[in-house]
Coordinates of C-alpha atoms in Angstrom, one line a residue:
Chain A
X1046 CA 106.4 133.4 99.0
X1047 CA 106.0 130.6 96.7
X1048 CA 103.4 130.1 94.4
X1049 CA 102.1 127.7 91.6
X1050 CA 100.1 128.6 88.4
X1051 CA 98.4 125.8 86.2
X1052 CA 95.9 126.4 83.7
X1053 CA 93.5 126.3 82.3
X1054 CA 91.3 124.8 85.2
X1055 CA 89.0 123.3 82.6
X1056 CA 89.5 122.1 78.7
X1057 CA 87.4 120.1 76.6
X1058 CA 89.0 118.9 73.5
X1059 CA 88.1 116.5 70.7
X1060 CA 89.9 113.4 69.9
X1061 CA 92.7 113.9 67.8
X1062 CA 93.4 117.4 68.8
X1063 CA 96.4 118.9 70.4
X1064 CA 97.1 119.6 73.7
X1065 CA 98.7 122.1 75.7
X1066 CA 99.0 122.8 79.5
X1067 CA 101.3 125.2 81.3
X1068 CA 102.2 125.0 84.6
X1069 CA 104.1 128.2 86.4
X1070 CA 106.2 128.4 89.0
X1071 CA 107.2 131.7 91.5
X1072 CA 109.2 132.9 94.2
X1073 CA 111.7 129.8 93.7
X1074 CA 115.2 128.9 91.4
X1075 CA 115.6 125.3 90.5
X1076 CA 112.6 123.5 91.3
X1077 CA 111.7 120.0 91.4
X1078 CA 108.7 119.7 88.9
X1079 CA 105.7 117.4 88.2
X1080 CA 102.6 116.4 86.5
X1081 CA 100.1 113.9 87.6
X1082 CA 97.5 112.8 86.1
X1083 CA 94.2 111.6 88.3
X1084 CA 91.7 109.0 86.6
X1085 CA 88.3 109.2 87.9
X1086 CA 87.9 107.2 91.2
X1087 CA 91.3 106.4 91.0
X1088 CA 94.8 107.5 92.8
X1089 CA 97.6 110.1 91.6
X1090 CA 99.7 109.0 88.6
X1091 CA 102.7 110.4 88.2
X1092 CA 103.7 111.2 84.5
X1093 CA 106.4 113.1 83.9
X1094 CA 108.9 114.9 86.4
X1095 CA 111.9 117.6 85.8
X1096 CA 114.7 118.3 87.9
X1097 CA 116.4 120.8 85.8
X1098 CA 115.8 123.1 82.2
X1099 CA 115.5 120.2 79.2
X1100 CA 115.6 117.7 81.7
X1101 CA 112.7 115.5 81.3
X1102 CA 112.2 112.0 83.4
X1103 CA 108.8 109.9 81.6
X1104 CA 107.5 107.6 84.5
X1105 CA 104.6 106.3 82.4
X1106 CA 104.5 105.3 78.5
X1107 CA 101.8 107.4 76.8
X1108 CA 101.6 109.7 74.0
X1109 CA 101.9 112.6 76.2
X1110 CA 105.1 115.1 76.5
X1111 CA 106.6 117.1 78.7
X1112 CA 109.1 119.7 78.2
X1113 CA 110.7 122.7 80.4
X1114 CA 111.6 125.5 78.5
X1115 CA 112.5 128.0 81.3
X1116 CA 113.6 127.4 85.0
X1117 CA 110.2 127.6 86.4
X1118 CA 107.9 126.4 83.3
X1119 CA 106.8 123.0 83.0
X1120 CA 104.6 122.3 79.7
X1121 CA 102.5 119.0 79.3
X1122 CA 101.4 118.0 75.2
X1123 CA 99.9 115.7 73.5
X1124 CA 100.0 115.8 69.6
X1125 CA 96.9 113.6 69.3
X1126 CA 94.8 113.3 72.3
X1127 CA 92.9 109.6 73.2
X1128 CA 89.4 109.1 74.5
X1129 CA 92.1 107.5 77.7
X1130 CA 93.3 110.6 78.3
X1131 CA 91.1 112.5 79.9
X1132 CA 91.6 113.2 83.8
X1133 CA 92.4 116.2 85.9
X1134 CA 96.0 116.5 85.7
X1135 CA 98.3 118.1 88.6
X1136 CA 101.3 120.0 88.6
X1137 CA 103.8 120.2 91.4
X1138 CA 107.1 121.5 92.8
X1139 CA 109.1 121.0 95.1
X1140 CA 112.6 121.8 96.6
X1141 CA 113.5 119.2 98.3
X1142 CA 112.7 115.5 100.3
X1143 CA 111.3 117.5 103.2
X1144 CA 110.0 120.1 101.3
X1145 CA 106.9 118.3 100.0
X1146 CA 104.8 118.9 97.1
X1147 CA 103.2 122.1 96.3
X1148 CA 100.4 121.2 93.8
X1149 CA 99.1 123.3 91.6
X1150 CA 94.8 124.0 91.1
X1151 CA 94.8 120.8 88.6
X1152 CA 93.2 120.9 85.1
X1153 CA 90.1 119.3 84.2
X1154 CA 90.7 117.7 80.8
X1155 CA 87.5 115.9 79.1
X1156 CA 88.6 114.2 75.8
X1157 CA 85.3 113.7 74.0
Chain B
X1131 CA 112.3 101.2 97.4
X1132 CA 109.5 103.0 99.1
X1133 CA 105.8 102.3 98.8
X1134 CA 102.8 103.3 100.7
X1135 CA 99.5 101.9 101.5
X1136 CA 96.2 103.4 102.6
X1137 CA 93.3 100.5 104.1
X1138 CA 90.3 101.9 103.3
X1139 CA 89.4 103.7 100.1
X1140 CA 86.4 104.9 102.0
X1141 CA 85.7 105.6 105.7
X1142 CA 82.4 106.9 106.9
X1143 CA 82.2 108.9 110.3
X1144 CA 79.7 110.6 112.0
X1145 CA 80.1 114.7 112.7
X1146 CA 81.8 114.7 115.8
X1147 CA 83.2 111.2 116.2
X1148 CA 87.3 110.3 116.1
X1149 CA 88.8 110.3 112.3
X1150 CA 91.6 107.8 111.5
X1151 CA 92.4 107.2 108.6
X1152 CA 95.5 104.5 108.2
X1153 CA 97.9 104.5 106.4
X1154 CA 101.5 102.2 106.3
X1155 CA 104.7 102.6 104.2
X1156 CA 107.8 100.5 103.3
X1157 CA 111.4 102.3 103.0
X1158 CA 114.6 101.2 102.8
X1159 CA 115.5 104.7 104.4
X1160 CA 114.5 106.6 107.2
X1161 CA 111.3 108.3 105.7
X1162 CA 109.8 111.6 105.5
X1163 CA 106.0 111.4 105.5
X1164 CA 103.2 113.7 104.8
X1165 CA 99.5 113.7 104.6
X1166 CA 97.7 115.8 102.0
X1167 CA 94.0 116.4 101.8
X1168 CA 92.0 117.3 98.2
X1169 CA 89.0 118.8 98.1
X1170 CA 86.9 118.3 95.0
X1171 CA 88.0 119.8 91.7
X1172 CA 91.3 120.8 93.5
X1173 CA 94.5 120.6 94.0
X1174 CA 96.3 118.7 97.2
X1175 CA 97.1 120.7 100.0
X1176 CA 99.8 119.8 102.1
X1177 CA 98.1 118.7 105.9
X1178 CA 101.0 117.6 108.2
X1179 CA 104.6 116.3 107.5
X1180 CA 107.3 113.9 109.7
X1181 CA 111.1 114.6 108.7
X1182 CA 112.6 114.3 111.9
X1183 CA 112.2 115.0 115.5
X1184 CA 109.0 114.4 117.7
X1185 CA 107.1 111.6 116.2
X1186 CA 103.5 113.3 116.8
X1187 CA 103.0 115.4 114.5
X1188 CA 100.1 118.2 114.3
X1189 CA 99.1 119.9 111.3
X1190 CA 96.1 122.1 110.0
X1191 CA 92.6 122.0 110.6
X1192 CA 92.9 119.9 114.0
X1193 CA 94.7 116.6 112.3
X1194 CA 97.7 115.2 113.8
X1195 CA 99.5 111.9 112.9
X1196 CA 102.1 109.9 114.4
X1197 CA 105.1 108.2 113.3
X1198 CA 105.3 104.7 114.4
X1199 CA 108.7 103.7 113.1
X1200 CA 107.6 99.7 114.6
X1201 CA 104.8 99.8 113.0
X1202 CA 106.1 101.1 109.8
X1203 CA 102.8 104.0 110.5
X1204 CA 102.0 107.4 110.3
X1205 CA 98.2 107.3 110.6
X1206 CA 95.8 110.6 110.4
X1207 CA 93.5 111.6 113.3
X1208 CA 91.4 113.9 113.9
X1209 CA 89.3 113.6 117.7
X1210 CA 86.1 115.4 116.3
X1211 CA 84.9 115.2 112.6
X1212 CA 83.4 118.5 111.0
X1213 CA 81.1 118.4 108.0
X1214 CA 84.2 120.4 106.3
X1215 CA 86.5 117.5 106.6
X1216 CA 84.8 115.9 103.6
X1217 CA 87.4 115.6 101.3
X1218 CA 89.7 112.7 99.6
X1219 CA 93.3 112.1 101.8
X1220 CA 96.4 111.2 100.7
X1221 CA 99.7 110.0 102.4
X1222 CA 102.8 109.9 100.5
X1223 CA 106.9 109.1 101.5
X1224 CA 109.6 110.8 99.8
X1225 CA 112.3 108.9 98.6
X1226 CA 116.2 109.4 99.2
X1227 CA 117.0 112.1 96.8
X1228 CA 113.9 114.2 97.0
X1229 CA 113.0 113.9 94.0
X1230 CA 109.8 111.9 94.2
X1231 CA 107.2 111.1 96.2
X1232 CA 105.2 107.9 96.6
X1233 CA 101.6 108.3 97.2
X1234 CA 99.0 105.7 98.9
X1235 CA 95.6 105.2 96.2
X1236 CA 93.7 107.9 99.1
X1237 CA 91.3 107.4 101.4
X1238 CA 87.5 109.4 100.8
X1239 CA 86.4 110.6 104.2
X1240 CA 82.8 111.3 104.2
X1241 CA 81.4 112.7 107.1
X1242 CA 77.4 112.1 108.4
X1243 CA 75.5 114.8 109.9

């Protein structure tokens, strides 16, 4: 079966300090991938989404990143991090339009 | 291009009384539809989905929704409420391709004992 890795579950980070979040994906070749980003008290945000290795589709501008290095890796960065950023981001996959989303355990990033 | 749109951001119930929550899209393409439910600190979990077929659809935990092509709806019911329905919902449409997924802002259910 399929399953989805994200961590860590919970990060506090200074502003101006890199960032980091991996997202894992198994028992599938060639997923869709995501990450979201969820504000407090607000909806889901997509930021970034991958179709393929090296391809990388930015929905949002930001100073966030996104890159996939392997098939089933999906990597979200910051070089500087903002106050702004802070949220409990969500990865996903999925295979196809009536597939859905499998979402990841989201991480809970406080930027202080 | 697809949207979707949840009335209500919050809907109160009591334990054992009828859950809707509503929830209406625009597509320019027949749609697939699906209902997720998030409970605090975690990820969505994948409740019920339309792709084709029978337009009532059931899904986990007692909810069912039904596809209303006329009405452009696919609200979520549920005919009793449990305490452990508490949780934020959220419907979304996939688009043509596949490759995304439009999601409504959610609706937070809280349930009254």
């Amino acid at each position: 079966s399929q399953t989805i890795h994200q961590w860590p579950a919970t990060l506090v980070q200074p502003v101006g300090s890199p960032l980091s979040l991996e997202c894992t994906v198994e028992g599938t070749s060639n997923p869709n991938l995501y990450w979201y980003r969820q504000a407090a008290g607000r909806g889901l945000q997509l930021l970034f989404y991958s179709v393929g290795i090296g391809q990388i589709s930015s929905e949002v501008p930001q100073n966030l990143s996104a890159s996939r290095p392997q098939d089933r890796q999906f990597i979200l960065s910051s070089k500087k991090l903002l106050l702004s950023d802070s949220g409990f981001y969500l990865c996903a996959w999925s295979r196809d339009r009536g597939y859905g989303y499998t979402f990841g355990s989201g991480t809970r990033l406080t930027v202080v | 291009a697809q949207s979707v749109t949840q009335l209500g951001s919050h809907v109160s119930v009591s334990e054992g009384a009828l859950v809707l929550l509503r929830c209406n899209y625009s597509s320019s393409v027949p749609p697939y539809l699906f209902w997720y439910v998030q409970y605090p600190n975690q990820g969505l979990q994948l409740l019920l989905k339309y792709t084709t077929g029978a337009t009532l659809v059931k899904g986990i935990n007692g909810f069912e929704a039904e596809f209303k092509k006329s009405e452009t709806s696919f609200h979520l019911t549920k005919p009793s409420a449990h305490m452990s329905d508490a949780a934020e919902y959220f419907c979304a449409v996939s688009d043509l391709g596949g490759n995304q997924f439009y999601f409504g802002t959610g609706t937070s259910l809280t349930v009254i004992p």
